[in-house]
PDB file of C-alpha atoms in Angstrom:
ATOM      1  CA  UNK L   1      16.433  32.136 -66.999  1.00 59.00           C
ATOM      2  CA  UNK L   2      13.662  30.515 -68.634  1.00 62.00           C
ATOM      3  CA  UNK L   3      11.305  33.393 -68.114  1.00 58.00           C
ATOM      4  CA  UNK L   4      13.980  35.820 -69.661  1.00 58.00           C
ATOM      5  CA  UNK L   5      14.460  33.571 -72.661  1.00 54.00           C
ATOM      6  CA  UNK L   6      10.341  33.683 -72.764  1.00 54.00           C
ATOM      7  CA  UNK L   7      11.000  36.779 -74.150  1.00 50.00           C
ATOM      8  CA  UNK L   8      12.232  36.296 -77.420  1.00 49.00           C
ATOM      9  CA  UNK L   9       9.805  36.976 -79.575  1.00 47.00           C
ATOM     10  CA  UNK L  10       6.970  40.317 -80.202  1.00 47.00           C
ATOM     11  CA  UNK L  11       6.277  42.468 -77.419  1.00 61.00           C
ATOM     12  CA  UNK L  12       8.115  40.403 -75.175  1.00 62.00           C
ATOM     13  CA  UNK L  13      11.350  40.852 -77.139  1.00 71.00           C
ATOM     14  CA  UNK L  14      10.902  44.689 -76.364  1.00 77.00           C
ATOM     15  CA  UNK L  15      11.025  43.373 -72.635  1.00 79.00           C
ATOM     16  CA  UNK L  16      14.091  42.060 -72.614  1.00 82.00           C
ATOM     17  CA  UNK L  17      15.767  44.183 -74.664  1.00 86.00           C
ATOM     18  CA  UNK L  18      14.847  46.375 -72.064  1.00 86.00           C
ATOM     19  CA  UNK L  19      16.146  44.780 -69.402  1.00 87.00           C
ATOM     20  CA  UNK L  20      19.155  43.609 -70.855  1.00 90.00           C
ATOM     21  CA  UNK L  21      19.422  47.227 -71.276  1.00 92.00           C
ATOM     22  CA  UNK L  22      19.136  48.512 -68.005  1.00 93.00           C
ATOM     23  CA  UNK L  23      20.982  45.772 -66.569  1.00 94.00           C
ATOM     24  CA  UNK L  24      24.112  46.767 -68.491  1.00 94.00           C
ATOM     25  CA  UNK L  25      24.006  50.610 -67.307  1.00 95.00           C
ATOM     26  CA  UNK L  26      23.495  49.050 -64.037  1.00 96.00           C
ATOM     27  CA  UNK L  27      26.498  47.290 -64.858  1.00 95.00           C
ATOM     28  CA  UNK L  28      28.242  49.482 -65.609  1.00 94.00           C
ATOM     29  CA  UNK L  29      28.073  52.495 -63.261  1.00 95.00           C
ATOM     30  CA  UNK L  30      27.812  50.221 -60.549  1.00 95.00           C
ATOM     31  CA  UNK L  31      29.975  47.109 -61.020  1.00 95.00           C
ATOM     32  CA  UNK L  32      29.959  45.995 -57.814  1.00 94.00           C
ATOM     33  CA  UNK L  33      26.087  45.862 -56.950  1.00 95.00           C
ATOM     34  CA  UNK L  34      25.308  42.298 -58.432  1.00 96.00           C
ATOM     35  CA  UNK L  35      21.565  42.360 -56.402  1.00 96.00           C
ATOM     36  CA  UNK L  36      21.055  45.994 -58.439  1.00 96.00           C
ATOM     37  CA  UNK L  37      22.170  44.436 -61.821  1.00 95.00           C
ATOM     38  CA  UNK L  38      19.860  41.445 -61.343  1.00 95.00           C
ATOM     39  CA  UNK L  39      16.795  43.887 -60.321  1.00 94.00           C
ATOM     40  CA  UNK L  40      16.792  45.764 -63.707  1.00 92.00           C
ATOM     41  CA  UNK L  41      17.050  42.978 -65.079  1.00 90.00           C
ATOM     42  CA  UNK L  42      14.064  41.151 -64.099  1.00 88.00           C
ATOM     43  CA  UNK L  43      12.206  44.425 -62.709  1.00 83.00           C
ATOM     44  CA  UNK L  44       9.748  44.075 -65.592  1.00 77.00           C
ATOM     45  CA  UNK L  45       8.942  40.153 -65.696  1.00 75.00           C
ATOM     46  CA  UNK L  46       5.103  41.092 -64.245  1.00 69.00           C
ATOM     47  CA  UNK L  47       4.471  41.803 -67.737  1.00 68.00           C
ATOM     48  CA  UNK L  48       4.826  38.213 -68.749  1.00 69.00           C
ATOM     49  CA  UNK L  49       3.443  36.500 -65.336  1.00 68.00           C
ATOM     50  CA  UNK L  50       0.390  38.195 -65.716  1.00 64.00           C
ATOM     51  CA  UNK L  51      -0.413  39.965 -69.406  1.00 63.00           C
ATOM     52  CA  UNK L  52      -2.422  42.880 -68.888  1.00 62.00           C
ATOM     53  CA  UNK L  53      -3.159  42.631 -65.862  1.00 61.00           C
ATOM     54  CA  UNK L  54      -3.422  46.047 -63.586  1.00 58.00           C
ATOM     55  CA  UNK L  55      -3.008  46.434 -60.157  1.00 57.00           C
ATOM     56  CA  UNK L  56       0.668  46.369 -58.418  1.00 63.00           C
ATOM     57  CA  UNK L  57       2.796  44.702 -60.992  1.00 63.00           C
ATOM     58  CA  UNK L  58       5.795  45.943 -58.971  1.00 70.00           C
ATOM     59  CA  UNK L  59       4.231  43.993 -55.646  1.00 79.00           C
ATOM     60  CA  UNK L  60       3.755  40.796 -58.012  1.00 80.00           C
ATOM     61  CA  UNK L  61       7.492  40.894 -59.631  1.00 81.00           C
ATOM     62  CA  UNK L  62       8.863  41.329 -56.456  1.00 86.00           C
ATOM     63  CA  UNK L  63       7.075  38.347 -54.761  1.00 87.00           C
ATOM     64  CA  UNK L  64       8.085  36.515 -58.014  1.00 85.00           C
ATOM     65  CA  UNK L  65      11.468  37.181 -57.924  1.00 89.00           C
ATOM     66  CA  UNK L  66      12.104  36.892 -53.647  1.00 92.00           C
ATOM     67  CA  UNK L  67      12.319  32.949 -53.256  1.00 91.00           C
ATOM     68  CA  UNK L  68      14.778  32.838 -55.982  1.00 89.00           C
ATOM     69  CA  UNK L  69      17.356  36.125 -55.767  1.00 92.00           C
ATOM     70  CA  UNK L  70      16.419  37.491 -52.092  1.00 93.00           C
ATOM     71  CA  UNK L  71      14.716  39.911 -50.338  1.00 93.00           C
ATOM     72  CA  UNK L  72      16.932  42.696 -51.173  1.00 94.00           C
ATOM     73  CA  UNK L  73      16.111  41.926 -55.108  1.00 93.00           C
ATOM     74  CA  UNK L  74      12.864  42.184 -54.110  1.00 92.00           C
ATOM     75  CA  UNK L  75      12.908  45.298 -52.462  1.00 92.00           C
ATOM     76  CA  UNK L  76      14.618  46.932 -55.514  1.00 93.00           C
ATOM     77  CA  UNK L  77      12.047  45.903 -57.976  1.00 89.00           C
ATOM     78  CA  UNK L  78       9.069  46.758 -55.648  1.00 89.00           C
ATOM     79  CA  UNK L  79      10.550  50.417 -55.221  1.00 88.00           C
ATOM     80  CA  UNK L  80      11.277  50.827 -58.601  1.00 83.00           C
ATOM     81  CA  UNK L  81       7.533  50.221 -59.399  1.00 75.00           C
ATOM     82  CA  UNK L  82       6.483  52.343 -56.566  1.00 68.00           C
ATOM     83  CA  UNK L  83       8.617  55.296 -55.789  1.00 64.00           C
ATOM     84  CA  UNK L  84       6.048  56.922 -53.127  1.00 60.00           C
ATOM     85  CA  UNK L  85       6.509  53.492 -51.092  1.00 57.00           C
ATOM     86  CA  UNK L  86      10.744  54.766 -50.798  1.00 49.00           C
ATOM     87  CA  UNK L  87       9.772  57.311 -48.283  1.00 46.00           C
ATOM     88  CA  UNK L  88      10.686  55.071 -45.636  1.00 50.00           C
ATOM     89  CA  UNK L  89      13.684  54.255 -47.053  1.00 54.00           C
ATOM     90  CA  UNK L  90      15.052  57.787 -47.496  1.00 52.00           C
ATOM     91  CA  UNK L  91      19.065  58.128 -47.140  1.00 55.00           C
ATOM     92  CA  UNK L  92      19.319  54.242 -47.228  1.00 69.00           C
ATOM     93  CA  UNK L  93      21.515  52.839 -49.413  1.00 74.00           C
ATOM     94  CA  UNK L  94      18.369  50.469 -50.753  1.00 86.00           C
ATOM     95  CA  UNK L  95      16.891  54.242 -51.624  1.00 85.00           C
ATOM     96  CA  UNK L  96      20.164  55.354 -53.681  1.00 90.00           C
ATOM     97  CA  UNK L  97      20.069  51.700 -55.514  1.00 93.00           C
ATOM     98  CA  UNK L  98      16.208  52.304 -56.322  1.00 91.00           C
ATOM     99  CA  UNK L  99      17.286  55.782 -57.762  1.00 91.00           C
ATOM    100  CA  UNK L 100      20.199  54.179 -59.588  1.00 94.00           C
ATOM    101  CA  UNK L 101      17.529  51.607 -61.191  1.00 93.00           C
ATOM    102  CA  UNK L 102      15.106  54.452 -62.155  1.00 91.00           C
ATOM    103  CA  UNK L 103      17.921  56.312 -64.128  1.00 93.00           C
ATOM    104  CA  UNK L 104      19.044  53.543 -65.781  1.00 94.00           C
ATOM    105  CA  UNK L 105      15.487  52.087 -67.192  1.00 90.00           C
ATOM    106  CA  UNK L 106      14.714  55.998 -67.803  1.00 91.00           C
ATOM    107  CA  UNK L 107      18.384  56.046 -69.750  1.00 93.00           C
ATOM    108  CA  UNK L 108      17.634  52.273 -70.904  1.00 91.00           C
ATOM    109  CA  UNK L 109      14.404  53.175 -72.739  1.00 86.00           C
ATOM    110  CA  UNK L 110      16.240  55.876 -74.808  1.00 84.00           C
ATOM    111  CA  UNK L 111      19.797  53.503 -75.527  1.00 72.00           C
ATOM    112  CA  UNK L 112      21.068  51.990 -78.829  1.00 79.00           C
ATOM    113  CA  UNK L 113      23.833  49.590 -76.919  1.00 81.00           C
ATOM    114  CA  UNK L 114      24.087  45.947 -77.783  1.00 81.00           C
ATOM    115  CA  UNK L 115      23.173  44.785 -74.026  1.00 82.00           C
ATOM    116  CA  UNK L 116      23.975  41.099 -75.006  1.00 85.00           C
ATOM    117  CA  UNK L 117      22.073  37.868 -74.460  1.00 86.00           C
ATOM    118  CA  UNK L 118      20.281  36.395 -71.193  1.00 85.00           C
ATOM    119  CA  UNK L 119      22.850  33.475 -71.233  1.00 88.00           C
ATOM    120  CA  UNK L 120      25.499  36.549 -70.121  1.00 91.00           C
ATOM    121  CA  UNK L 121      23.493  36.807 -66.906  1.00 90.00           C
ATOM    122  CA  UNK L 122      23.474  33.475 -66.017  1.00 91.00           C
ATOM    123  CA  UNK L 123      26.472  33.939 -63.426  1.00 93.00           C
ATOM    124  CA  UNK L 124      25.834  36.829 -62.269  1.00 93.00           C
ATOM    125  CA  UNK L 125      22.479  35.423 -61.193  1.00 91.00           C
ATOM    126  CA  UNK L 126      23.149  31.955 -59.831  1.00 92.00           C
ATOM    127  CA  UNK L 127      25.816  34.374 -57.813  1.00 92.00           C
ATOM    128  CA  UNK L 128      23.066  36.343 -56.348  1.00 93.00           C
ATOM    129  CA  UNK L 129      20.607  33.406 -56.001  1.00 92.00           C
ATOM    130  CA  UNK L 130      23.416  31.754 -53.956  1.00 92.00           C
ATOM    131  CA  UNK L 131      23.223  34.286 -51.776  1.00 88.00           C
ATOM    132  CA  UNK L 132      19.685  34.585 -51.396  1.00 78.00           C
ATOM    133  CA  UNK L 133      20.049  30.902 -50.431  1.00 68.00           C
ATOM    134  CA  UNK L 134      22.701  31.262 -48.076  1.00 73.00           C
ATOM    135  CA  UNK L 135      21.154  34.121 -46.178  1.00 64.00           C
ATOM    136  CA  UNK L 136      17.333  32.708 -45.997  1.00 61.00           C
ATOM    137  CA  UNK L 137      19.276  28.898 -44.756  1.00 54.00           C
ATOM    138  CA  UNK L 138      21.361  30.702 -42.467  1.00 51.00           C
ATOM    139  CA  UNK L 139      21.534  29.101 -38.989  1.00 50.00           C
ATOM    140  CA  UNK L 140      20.903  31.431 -36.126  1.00 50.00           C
ATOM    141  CA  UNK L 141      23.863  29.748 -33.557  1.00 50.00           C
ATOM    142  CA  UNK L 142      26.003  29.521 -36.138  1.00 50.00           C
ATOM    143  CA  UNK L 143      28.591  33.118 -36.067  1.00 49.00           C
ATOM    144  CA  UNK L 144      29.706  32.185 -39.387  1.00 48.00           C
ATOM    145  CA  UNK L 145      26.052  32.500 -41.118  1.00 46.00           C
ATOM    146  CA  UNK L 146      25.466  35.960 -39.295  1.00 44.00           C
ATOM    147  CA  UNK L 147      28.546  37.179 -41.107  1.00 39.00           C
ATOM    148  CA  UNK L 148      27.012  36.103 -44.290  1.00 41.00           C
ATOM    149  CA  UNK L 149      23.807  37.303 -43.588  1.00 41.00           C
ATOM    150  CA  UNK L 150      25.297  40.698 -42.320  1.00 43.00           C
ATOM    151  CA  UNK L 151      27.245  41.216 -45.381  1.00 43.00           C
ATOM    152  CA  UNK L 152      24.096  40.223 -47.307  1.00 42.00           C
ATOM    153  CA  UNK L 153      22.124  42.408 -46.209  1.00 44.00           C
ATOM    154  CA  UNK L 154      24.734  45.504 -46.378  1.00 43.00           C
ATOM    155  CA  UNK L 155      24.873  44.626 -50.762  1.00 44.00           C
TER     156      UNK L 155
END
């Protein structure tokens, strides 16, 4: 949250309107995908970790955003930024999410929709951080976590 409301003024504003953006579409043609809505959401924060800086921004959002919201998060944002690295992930359901995220930041770049606040995030993301907690605390002899994990890792 506080990098999101970082964004409030100049270039930065651009950002997040942006993202709030893309997160809505996401939102909104698939409601169900909370880990997809958070990644185009934050699948630009590079810009403001590291100004200007080249490189992989995808590789450094994604390691930003892992500890917090999970490796599936992650993944999403790192194959947003680099398509080619999909390949291996053709026919996954990971690959049809990364799609999803392209077409809505393509579609979010050209869209005149109020997209709201970052404060309207803020459950949807302490949801998927939960989860990312859950899943990366589970406890291997316990059946209970491996359902949780399971269903994690299935979106």
């Amino acid at each position: 949250m506080d990098l999101l409301h970082a964004c409030r003024g100049g270039d930065p504003a651009r950002l997040l309107e942006h993202a709030l953006r893309t997160a809505a579409l996401l939102r909104r043609s698939r409601p169900f995908d909370k880990e997809l809505q958070i990644a185009g959401l934050v699948h630009g924060l590079y810009l403001l970790l590291r100004p200007g800086e080249d490189g992989r921004p995808g590789a450094l959002a994604a390691e930003a955003v892992r500890p917090l919201l999970g490796e599936r998060v992650a993944r999403l944002v790192l194959l947003h930024a680099h398509p080619g690295s999909a390949a291996g992930t053709a026919g996954t359901v990971d690959a049809d999410a990364a799609a999803a995220l392209g077409q809505a930041c393509d579609a979010a770049a050209a869209a005149f929709l109020d997209a709201g606040v970052p404060e309207d995030w803020r459950p949807v993301l302490e949801l998927v951080a939960a989860g990312a907690y859950r899943q990366d605390h589970a406890d291997p002899a316990d059946p209970a976590d491996h359902r949780i994990a399971g269903r994690r890792a299935h979106g």
